Short mmCIF file of C-alpha atoms and ligand atoms in Angstrom, two decimals:
data_model
loop_
_atom_site.label_atom_id
_atom_site.label_comp_id
_atom_site.label_asym_id
_atom_site.label_seq_id
_atom_site.Cartn_x
_atom_site.Cartn_y
_atom_site.Cartn_z
CA MET A 871 -10.28 -11.63 -32.22
CA THR A 872 -9.98 -12.98 -28.80
CA GLU A 873 -12.03 -15.54 -26.81
CA ALA A 874 -12.58 -15.25 -23.08
CA ILE A 875 -13.55 -17.36 -20.28
CA LEU A 876 -15.67 -15.82 -17.65
CA LEU A 877 -15.64 -17.29 -14.13
CA VAL A 878 -19.10 -17.06 -12.75
CA GLY A 879 -19.77 -20.17 -10.60
CA GLY A 880 -19.13 -18.96 -7.14
CA GLN A 881 -21.74 -18.71 -4.42
CA GLY A 882 -21.45 -15.19 -3.61
CA THR A 883 -21.55 -16.19 0.27
CA ARG A 884 -20.31 -12.63 1.67
CA LEU A 885 -23.30 -11.06 -0.29
CA ARG A 886 -26.21 -13.05 1.07
CA PRO A 887 -29.13 -12.88 1.47
CA LEU A 888 -28.86 -11.14 -1.91
CA THR A 889 -27.22 -14.19 -3.66
CA SER A 890 -29.83 -16.48 -2.06
CA HIS A 891 -31.77 -16.59 -5.44
CA THR A 892 -29.44 -14.54 -7.68
CA PRO A 893 -25.83 -15.41 -8.62
CA LYS A 894 -23.44 -12.59 -7.74
CA PRO A 895 -22.64 -11.81 -11.45
CA LEU A 896 -26.28 -11.25 -12.20
CA LEU A 897 -27.25 -8.91 -9.24
CA PRO A 898 -28.30 -5.52 -10.86
CA VAL A 899 -25.41 -2.83 -10.53
CA ALA A 900 -26.14 0.56 -11.95
CA GLY A 901 -29.52 -0.88 -13.34
CA VAL A 902 -28.28 -3.93 -15.17
CA PRO A 903 -26.91 -7.16 -14.18
CA PHE A 904 -23.28 -6.82 -13.34
CA LEU A 905 -21.99 -9.01 -16.12
CA ALA A 906 -23.54 -6.63 -18.68
CA HIS A 907 -20.75 -4.11 -17.82
CA GLN A 908 -18.00 -6.67 -17.95
CA LEU A 909 -19.43 -8.13 -21.41
CA ALA A 910 -19.64 -4.57 -22.98
CA ARG A 911 -16.10 -3.72 -21.86
CA ALA A 912 -14.88 -7.08 -23.26
CA ALA A 913 -16.59 -6.47 -26.36
CA ALA A 914 -15.11 -3.04 -26.62
CA ALA A 915 -11.62 -4.57 -26.28
CA GLY A 916 -12.16 -7.06 -29.33
CA VAL A 917 -13.24 -9.98 -27.50
CA HIS A 918 -15.54 -11.92 -29.89
CA ARG A 919 -16.57 -15.10 -27.94
CA VAL A 920 -17.02 -15.64 -24.37
CA VAL A 921 -17.48 -18.98 -22.60
CA PHE A 922 -19.46 -18.66 -19.34
CA ALA A 923 -18.02 -21.10 -16.58
CA THR A 924 -20.99 -21.66 -14.51
CA SER A 925 -21.92 -23.87 -11.49
CA TYR A 926 -23.90 -22.16 -8.73
CA LEU A 927 -27.67 -21.32 -9.98
CA ALA A 928 -26.11 -22.10 -13.61
CA GLU A 929 -29.62 -22.11 -15.32
CA LEU A 930 -30.21 -18.32 -14.62
CA PHE A 931 -27.49 -16.95 -17.02
CA GLU A 932 -28.55 -17.87 -20.54
CA PRO A 933 -32.14 -16.15 -20.08
CA HIS A 934 -30.45 -12.86 -19.35
CA PHE A 935 -27.78 -12.94 -22.15
CA GLY A 936 -28.87 -15.43 -24.85
CA ASP A 937 -26.49 -15.77 -27.67
CA GLY A 938 -24.93 -12.47 -26.82
CA ALA A 939 -26.05 -10.86 -30.00
CA VAL A 940 -26.97 -7.58 -28.03
CA PHE A 941 -23.44 -7.27 -27.15
CA GLY A 942 -21.94 -8.25 -30.51
CA LEU A 943 -20.48 -11.39 -28.77
CA ASP A 944 -21.03 -15.11 -29.31
CA LEU A 945 -21.77 -16.58 -25.92
CA VAL A 946 -21.28 -20.19 -24.79
CA TYR A 947 -22.55 -21.51 -21.47
CA VAL A 948 -20.60 -24.51 -19.74
CA THR A 949 -21.99 -25.80 -16.44
CA GLU A 950 -19.83 -27.96 -13.95
CA ALA A 951 -21.91 -30.81 -12.48
CA GLU A 952 -19.92 -30.05 -9.26
CA PRO A 953 -17.97 -26.81 -8.53
CA LEU A 954 -14.50 -27.19 -10.08
CA GLY A 955 -12.79 -24.35 -8.32
CA THR A 956 -11.26 -21.57 -10.44
CA GLY A 957 -8.75 -23.68 -12.42
CA GLY A 958 -11.04 -26.66 -12.74
CA ALA A 959 -13.58 -24.12 -14.23
CA ILE A 960 -11.06 -22.63 -16.63
CA ARG A 961 -9.80 -26.09 -17.80
CA ASN A 962 -13.56 -27.24 -18.20
CA ALA A 963 -14.52 -24.25 -20.22
CA ALA A 964 -11.57 -24.55 -22.62
CA ASP A 965 -12.81 -27.26 -24.21
CA HIS A 966 -15.24 -24.97 -25.81
CA LEU A 967 -12.61 -22.50 -27.10
CA THR A 968 -11.93 -22.62 -30.79
CA CYS A 969 -8.38 -20.89 -30.84
CA GLY A 970 -5.04 -22.44 -31.59
CA PRO A 971 -2.56 -23.44 -28.83
CA ASP A 972 -0.35 -20.14 -29.20
CA GLU A 973 -3.29 -17.80 -29.08
CA PRO A 974 -4.16 -15.62 -26.08
CA VAL A 975 -7.21 -16.37 -23.98
CA LEU A 976 -8.73 -13.76 -21.56
CA VAL A 977 -9.68 -15.23 -18.24
CA LEU A 978 -11.85 -12.83 -16.08
CA ASN A 979 -13.32 -13.25 -12.65
CA GLY A 980 -16.99 -12.41 -12.79
CA ASP A 981 -17.19 -9.79 -9.84
CA ILE A 982 -14.64 -7.36 -10.70
CA LEU A 983 -15.47 -3.78 -11.89
CA SER A 984 -12.47 -2.21 -13.28
CA GLY A 985 -11.13 0.30 -15.90
CA LEU A 986 -8.51 -1.97 -17.20
CA ASP A 987 -7.52 -1.61 -20.66
CA ILE A 988 -8.28 -5.23 -21.52
CA ALA A 989 -6.72 -4.82 -25.24
CA ALA A 990 -3.43 -3.73 -23.62
CA LEU A 991 -3.11 -6.57 -21.33
CA ARG A 992 -3.81 -9.09 -24.29
CA ASP A 993 -1.58 -7.14 -26.61
CA GLY A 994 1.31 -7.12 -24.17
CA HIS A 995 0.95 -10.55 -23.43
CA ARG A 996 1.33 -11.50 -26.97
CA ALA A 997 4.45 -9.12 -27.51
CA SER A 998 6.24 -10.63 -24.28
CA GLY A 999 5.70 -14.24 -25.25
CA ALA A 1000 4.68 -15.01 -21.81
CA ASP A 1001 2.82 -17.95 -20.62
CA VAL A 1002 0.47 -16.00 -18.43
CA SER A 1003 -0.01 -12.28 -17.54
CA LEU A 1004 -1.81 -11.11 -14.73
CA HIS A 1005 -3.38 -7.86 -13.96
CA LEU A 1006 -2.24 -6.74 -10.65
CA THR A 1007 -3.53 -3.74 -8.52
CA ARG A 1008 -2.60 -2.32 -5.31
CA VAL A 1009 -4.74 -2.19 -2.12
CA ALA A 1010 -4.29 -0.79 1.27
CA ASP A 1011 -5.28 -4.19 2.99
CA PRO A 1012 -4.41 -7.19 0.83
CA ARG A 1013 -5.42 -9.86 3.19
CA ALA A 1014 -8.73 -10.74 1.37
CA PHE A 1015 -6.91 -11.34 -2.02
CA GLY A 1016 -3.97 -13.04 -3.51
CA LEU A 1017 -0.67 -11.37 -3.13
CA VAL A 1018 1.66 -11.34 -6.18
CA PRO A 1019 5.13 -9.94 -5.77
CA THR A 1020 7.18 -9.17 -9.04
CA ASP A 1021 10.76 -8.55 -9.78
CA ALA A 1022 12.28 -5.82 -11.58
CA ASP A 1023 11.40 -7.05 -14.91
CA GLY A 1024 7.70 -7.53 -13.87
CA ARG A 1025 7.98 -11.38 -13.47
CA VAL A 1026 5.77 -12.92 -10.73
CA THR A 1027 8.17 -14.45 -8.15
CA ALA A 1028 5.44 -15.75 -5.73
CA PHE A 1029 1.63 -16.27 -5.29
CA LEU A 1030 0.25 -16.11 -1.77
CA GLU A 1031 -3.62 -16.46 -1.79
CA LYS A 1032 -5.32 -15.04 1.18
CA PRO A 1033 -2.23 -14.50 3.43
CA GLN A 1034 -2.79 -15.47 7.21
CA THR A 1035 0.29 -14.09 8.99
CA PRO A 1036 1.74 -10.62 8.94
CA GLU A 1037 5.13 -12.30 7.73
CA GLU A 1038 3.09 -13.15 4.47
CA ILE A 1039 2.25 -9.77 3.56
CA VAL A 1040 5.21 -9.18 1.34
CA THR A 1041 3.66 -6.38 -1.11
CA ASP A 1042 0.71 -4.58 -1.54
CA GLN A 1043 0.22 -5.87 -5.26
CA ILE A 1044 -2.67 -8.16 -5.57
CA ASN A 1045 -4.07 -10.40 -8.22
CA ALA A 1046 -6.79 -8.32 -9.88
CA GLY A 1047 -8.83 -11.28 -11.46
CA ALA A 1048 -7.89 -10.56 -15.03
CA TYR A 1049 -5.53 -12.84 -16.74
CA VAL A 1050 -4.44 -13.59 -20.29
CA PHE A 1051 -3.19 -17.42 -20.77
CA THR A 1052 -1.47 -18.62 -23.72
CA ARG A 1053 -4.19 -21.29 -24.70
CA ALA A 1054 -1.71 -24.30 -24.46
CA VAL A 1055 -1.00 -23.49 -20.76
CA ILE A 1056 -4.79 -23.89 -20.12
CA ASP A 1057 -4.83 -27.26 -21.78
CA ARG A 1058 -2.22 -28.47 -19.34
CA ILE A 1059 -4.44 -27.93 -16.15
CA PRO A 1060 -5.65 -31.26 -15.09
CA ALA A 1061 -9.03 -31.94 -16.30
CA GLY A 1062 -12.07 -33.28 -14.23
CA ARG A 1063 -10.93 -32.50 -10.77
CA VAL A 1064 -11.18 -29.45 -8.47
CA VAL A 1065 -8.19 -27.12 -9.18
CA SER A 1066 -7.54 -23.61 -7.67
CA VAL A 1067 -5.81 -21.48 -10.07
CA GLU A 1068 -4.43 -19.28 -7.38
CA ARG A 1069 -3.38 -21.82 -4.82
CA GLU A 1070 -2.29 -24.70 -7.48
CA THR A 1071 -2.02 -23.61 -11.05
CA PHE A 1072 0.01 -20.30 -10.65
CA PRO A 1073 2.49 -21.71 -7.95
CA ASP A 1074 3.12 -24.69 -10.37
CA LEU A 1075 3.93 -22.42 -13.11
CA LEU A 1076 6.37 -20.53 -10.99
CA ALA A 1077 7.98 -23.67 -9.91
CA THR A 1078 8.43 -24.92 -13.58
CA ASP A 1079 10.06 -21.36 -14.39
CA ALA A 1080 7.28 -20.47 -16.62
CA VAL A 1081 7.11 -16.93 -17.67
CA VAL A 1082 4.42 -15.32 -15.51
CA ARG A 1083 4.23 -11.68 -16.06
CA GLY A 1084 2.46 -9.25 -13.70
CA VAL A 1085 1.03 -6.01 -15.01
CA VAL A 1086 0.41 -3.46 -12.28
CA ASP A 1087 -2.19 -0.94 -13.47
CA ASP A 1088 -3.79 1.26 -10.86
CA THR A 1089 -6.97 2.28 -12.88
CA TYR A 1090 -10.13 1.93 -10.94
CA TRP A 1091 -10.75 -1.55 -9.47
CA LEU A 1092 -13.14 -3.21 -7.08
CA ASP A 1093 -14.17 -6.67 -6.17
CA LEU A 1094 -17.93 -6.49 -5.68
CA GLY A 1095 -17.84 -9.49 -3.34
CA THR A 1096 -19.13 -7.59 -0.12
CA PRO A 1097 -22.24 -5.42 0.43
CA ALA A 1098 -20.13 -2.37 0.86
CA ALA A 1099 -18.16 -2.93 -2.38
CA PHE A 1100 -21.50 -3.84 -4.29
CA VAL A 1101 -23.18 -0.45 -3.34
CA LYS A 1102 -20.00 1.55 -3.89
CA GLY A 1103 -19.29 -0.11 -7.38
CA SER A 1104 -23.14 0.65 -8.53
CA ALA A 1105 -22.67 4.15 -7.23
CA ASP A 1106 -19.22 4.74 -8.88
CA LEU A 1107 -20.98 3.52 -12.28
CA VAL A 1108 -23.91 5.89 -11.82
CA ARG A 1109 -21.64 8.83 -10.92
CA GLY A 1110 -19.25 8.14 -13.80
CA ARG A 1111 -16.21 7.35 -11.40
CA VAL A 1112 -15.85 4.25 -13.64
CA SER A 1113 -17.23 4.12 -17.19
CA SER A 1114 -19.30 1.43 -18.84
CA PRO A 1115 -20.80 1.11 -22.13
CA ALA A 1116 -23.76 -0.64 -20.67
CA LEU A 1117 -24.80 2.18 -18.16
CA PRO A 1118 -28.66 2.48 -18.82
CA GLY A 1119 -28.78 6.12 -18.58
CA PRO A 1120 -26.80 9.41 -18.36
CA VAL A 1121 -24.14 9.59 -15.59
CA GLY A 1122 -25.29 11.87 -12.68
CA ASP A 1123 -26.24 11.59 -9.00
CA ALA A 1124 -29.00 9.24 -9.25
CA LEU A 1125 -30.45 6.73 -11.94
CA VAL A 1126 -34.13 6.15 -12.00
CA LEU A 1127 -34.89 3.22 -14.35
CA ASP A 1128 -38.07 3.27 -16.44
CA GLY A 1129 -41.19 2.19 -14.56
CA ALA A 1130 -39.81 3.57 -11.22
CA PHE A 1131 -41.85 6.09 -9.13
CA VAL A 1132 -39.99 8.77 -7.13
CA ASP A 1133 -42.12 11.34 -5.26
CA PRO A 1134 -40.91 14.83 -6.26
CA LEU A 1135 -40.39 15.51 -2.52
CA ALA A 1136 -37.86 12.59 -2.16
CA VAL A 1137 -34.10 13.22 -2.51
CA LEU A 1138 -31.82 10.87 -4.48
CA SER A 1139 -28.08 11.36 -4.18
CA GLY A 1140 -24.57 9.73 -4.28
CA GLY A 1141 -25.25 7.50 -7.08
CA THR A 1142 -28.35 5.92 -6.07
CA VAL A 1143 -30.32 3.56 -8.54
CA VAL A 1144 -33.92 2.93 -8.36
CA GLY A 1145 -35.05 -0.14 -10.18
CA ALA A 1146 -38.00 -0.57 -12.43
CA GLY A 1147 -41.25 -0.95 -10.43
CA ALA A 1148 -39.65 0.42 -7.41
CA VAL A 1149 -41.38 3.31 -5.38
CA VAL A 1150 -39.71 6.08 -3.28
CA GLY A 1151 -42.11 8.19 -0.97
CA ALA A 1152 -42.34 11.96 -0.15
CA GLY A 1153 -39.49 13.21 2.04
CA ALA A 1154 -37.62 9.74 1.86
CA VAL A 1155 -33.61 10.52 1.60
CA VAL A 1156 -31.92 7.85 -0.38
CA GLU A 1157 -28.04 8.39 -0.67
CA GLY A 1158 -25.59 5.87 -2.38
CA SER A 1159 -28.00 2.93 -2.44
CA VAL A 1160 -29.18 0.05 -4.61
CA VAL A 1161 -33.14 -0.13 -4.56
CA LEU A 1162 -33.98 -3.10 -6.44
CA PRO A 1163 -36.78 -3.61 -8.77
CA GLY A 1164 -40.33 -3.53 -7.12
CA ALA A 1165 -38.93 -2.49 -3.68
CA ARG A 1166 -40.90 0.17 -1.87
CA ILE A 1167 -39.35 2.99 0.26
CA ALA A 1168 -42.10 4.88 2.31
CA GLY A 1169 -42.02 8.58 3.02
CA ARG A 1170 -39.36 10.27 5.50
CA ALA A 1171 -37.28 6.89 5.37
CA LEU A 1172 -33.55 7.61 5.38
CA VAL A 1173 -31.47 4.98 3.33
CA HIS A 1174 -27.71 5.36 3.29
CA HIS A 1175 -25.26 2.98 1.52
CA SER A 1176 -27.67 0.17 1.58
CA VAL A 1177 -29.38 -2.43 -0.62
CA VAL A 1178 -33.05 -2.79 -0.61
CA GLY A 1179 -34.04 -6.15 -2.31
CA ARG A 1180 -36.56 -7.07 -4.97
CA HIS A 1181 -39.99 -6.18 -3.64
CA ALA A 1182 -38.67 -5.43 0.01
CA GLU A 1183 -40.34 -2.64 1.82
CA VAL A 1184 -38.76 0.09 4.19
CA GLY A 1185 -41.56 1.68 6.29
CA ALA A 1186 -42.06 5.41 6.92
CA GLY A 1187 -39.38 7.20 9.00
CA SER A 1188 -37.27 4.05 9.19
CA ARG A 1189 -33.35 4.73 9.11
CA LEU A 1190 -30.88 2.41 7.30
CA ASP A 1191 -27.13 2.78 6.96
CA SER A 1192 -25.05 0.18 5.38
CA VAL A 1193 -27.89 -2.42 5.70
CA VAL A 1194 -28.89 -5.10 3.35
CA VAL A 1195 -32.60 -5.77 3.13
CA GLY A 1196 -33.29 -9.35 1.58
CA ASP A 1197 -35.81 -9.83 -1.27
CA GLY A 1198 -39.37 -9.54 -0.16
CA ALA A 1199 -38.37 -8.33 3.57
CA VAL A 1200 -40.38 -6.01 5.25
CA VAL A 1201 -38.74 -3.29 7.54
CA GLY A 1202 -41.89 -1.77 9.52
CA ALA A 1203 -42.07 1.91 10.27
CA GLY A 1204 -39.59 3.89 12.67
CA ASN A 1205 -36.97 1.23 12.68
CA GLU A 1206 -33.24 2.32 13.29
CA LEU A 1207 -31.14 -0.41 11.48
CA PRO A 1208 -27.37 -0.49 12.95
CA ALA A 1209 -24.77 -0.56 10.22
CA GLY A 1210 -23.93 -4.00 8.80
CA LEU A 1211 -27.41 -5.58 9.44
CA ARG A 1212 -28.68 -8.10 6.96
CA VAL A 1213 -32.54 -8.64 6.99
CA GLY A 1214 -33.12 -12.09 5.63
CA CYS A 1215 -35.33 -12.47 2.44
CA GLY A 1216 -39.05 -12.39 3.32
CA ALA A 1217 -38.31 -11.29 7.03
CA VAL A 1218 -40.61 -9.00 8.67
CA LEU A 1219 -39.30 -6.33 11.28
CA ALA A 1220 -42.34 -5.08 13.30
CA ASP A 1221 -42.68 -1.28 13.64
CA GLU A 1222 -40.11 0.36 15.84
CA SER A 1223 -38.74 -3.04 16.76
CA VAL A 1224 -35.01 -2.53 16.10
CA ARG A 1225 -33.11 0.58 17.37
CA MET A 1226 -29.67 1.69 16.66
CA SER A 1227 -28.23 0.71 20.06
CA ALA A 1228 -28.54 -2.90 19.23
CA ALA A 1229 -25.34 -4.47 17.92
CA PRO A 1230 -25.75 -6.27 14.48
CA SER A 1231 -24.90 -9.69 15.83
CA THR A 1232 -27.68 -9.30 18.51
CA CYS A 1233 -30.50 -8.40 15.95
CA ALA A 1234 -31.87 -11.83 15.83
CA ALA A 1235 -35.15 -10.45 14.63
CA ALA A 1236 -33.56 -9.66 11.42
CA HIS A 1237 -33.33 -13.42 10.67
CA VAL A 1238 -36.14 -14.82 12.40
CA GLY A 1239 -38.99 -12.62 11.16
CA ALA A 1240 -42.23 -14.51 9.94
CA ARG A 1241 -42.31 -14.94 6.26
CA ARG A 1242 -45.12 -13.42 4.41
N1 GDD B 1938 -17.26 -21.93 -12.41
C1 GDD B 1938 -16.71 -21.78 -11.46
N2 GDD B 1938 -16.59 -22.63 -10.60
N3 GDD B 1938 -16.42 -20.45 -10.71
C2 GDD B 1938 -15.97 -20.22 -9.70
C3 GDD B 1938 -15.72 -21.39 -8.92
C4 GDD B 1938 -16.11 -22.59 -9.15
O1 GDD B 1938 -16.07 -23.63 -8.56
N4 GDD B 1938 -15.32 -20.98 -7.65
C5 GDD B 1938 -15.12 -19.41 -7.75
N5 GDD B 1938 -15.63 -18.97 -9.12
C6 GDD B 1938 -15.62 -17.92 -9.62
C7 GDD B 1938 -16.53 -16.72 -8.84
O2 GDD B 1938 -17.81 -16.72 -9.14
C8 GDD B 1938 -15.76 -15.57 -9.22
O3 GDD B 1938 -16.14 -14.72 -10.44
C9 GDD B 1938 -14.13 -15.94 -9.38
O4 GDD B 1938 -14.49 -17.38 -9.63
C10 GDD B 1938 -13.39 -15.46 -8.03
O5 GDD B 1938 -14.12 -15.92 -6.98
P1 GDD B 1938 -14.21 -15.42 -5.62
O6 GDD B 1938 -14.95 -16.21 -4.63
O7 GDD B 1938 -14.77 -13.91 -5.89
O8 GDD B 1938 -12.68 -15.13 -5.09
P2 GDD B 1938 -12.14 -13.99 -4.13
O9 GDD B 1938 -12.65 -12.73 -4.50
O10 GDD B 1938 -12.16 -14.25 -2.79
O11 GDD B 1938 -10.46 -14.05 -4.64
C11 GDD B 1938 -10.32 -14.05 -6.10
O12 GDD B 1938 -10.35 -12.79 -6.57
C12 GDD B 1938 -9.41 -11.76 -5.86
C13 GDD B 1938 -9.46 -10.76 -6.60
O13 GDD B 1938 -10.79 -10.05 -6.53
C14 GDD B 1938 -8.77 -14.57 -6.06
O14 GDD B 1938 -8.60 -14.84 -7.67
C15 GDD B 1938 -7.76 -13.69 -5.47
O15 GDD B 1938 -6.35 -14.05 -5.92
C16 GDD B 1938 -8.12 -12.39 -6.25
O16 GDD B 1938 -6.94 -11.35 -5.41
MG1 MG B 1939 -14.22 -11.94 -5.66
#
């Protein structure tokens, strides 16, 4: 029996406008709030109790997951009056743990989709007698992450969060956002102030010769913090490239949720998910995309690797590639939106008002459109 702390208090700035009204961990990924996948995997690994460390839009979590009985979990919600950073959040949540000082506590970033064997990380931690064990993964470009070099015995030798210079890029191993702490180590994190586990707690532990293990595991791993990663993670779940006990349908090319309507002459592929109450019209092609509940995609629209927000509309014949359409926004007919464009919540793009040739940064219309 294991307890876990789930870090879910971040603002999800890189996913705006999707995160303007919904915290990143609650955005639907493969048809269910992202955390459902993490909670189901944790439960399968023998976790029985999870403390949510919330801050941004904190009140939205409990209505989704309640007491956790659906997952076979006991859930506890803790809210920081002011965001305490990752380390401060862990320390604050620890007041609600029930285990003893020598027990392992799992700590998870709330935006990681991975195939990690959580039970093996915990059991290896216990057997090693380490103070902290970190899941590490390898990425081609580590600059957006915490770099974690290890020695021949797997002991962490440094922790370099978000390296700024080429000299700092000493490894392709990064912090994958899943830790096992021996409970007593958490209790020593200073209480009642902002602490970064990455910039303060881990470097301090290394400075005091604590045993910090890095466990490199090259299983599927994705941080869902950007629009591109968000659509990829959802599509990979739908296509079964990473498994989740919480997937609400069979693995396949597309997932159409109950209450959605997809015209028989529309084509869905690449792991597209169409949410409840959404409509996709005849001749539309939707590939590798997330169509959120209540959205409407008109006939002959082409939507690739994009997110169409709740109750947003994409007009007939419009083309979207790697675009985020905010909740309630309207993309009129015949638009060609350039990759990277984000259409603000409730914005309205008139018919044929944006063409491919416009650079994303010059598409002011996307953010100044009149509200409905
Ligand atoms: N409760 C609480 N309070 N949670 C927070 C706070 C806070 O003040 N700040 C961030 N979080 C949560 C976020 O919700 C997220 O689940 C997690 O902490 C990590 O924050 P991100 O904003 O996603 O950080 P990141 O992706 O830039 O970097 C982190 O994750 C990388 C792996 O994806 C770091 O841990 C890196 O070292 C790591 O490589
Ligand atoms: Mg992240």
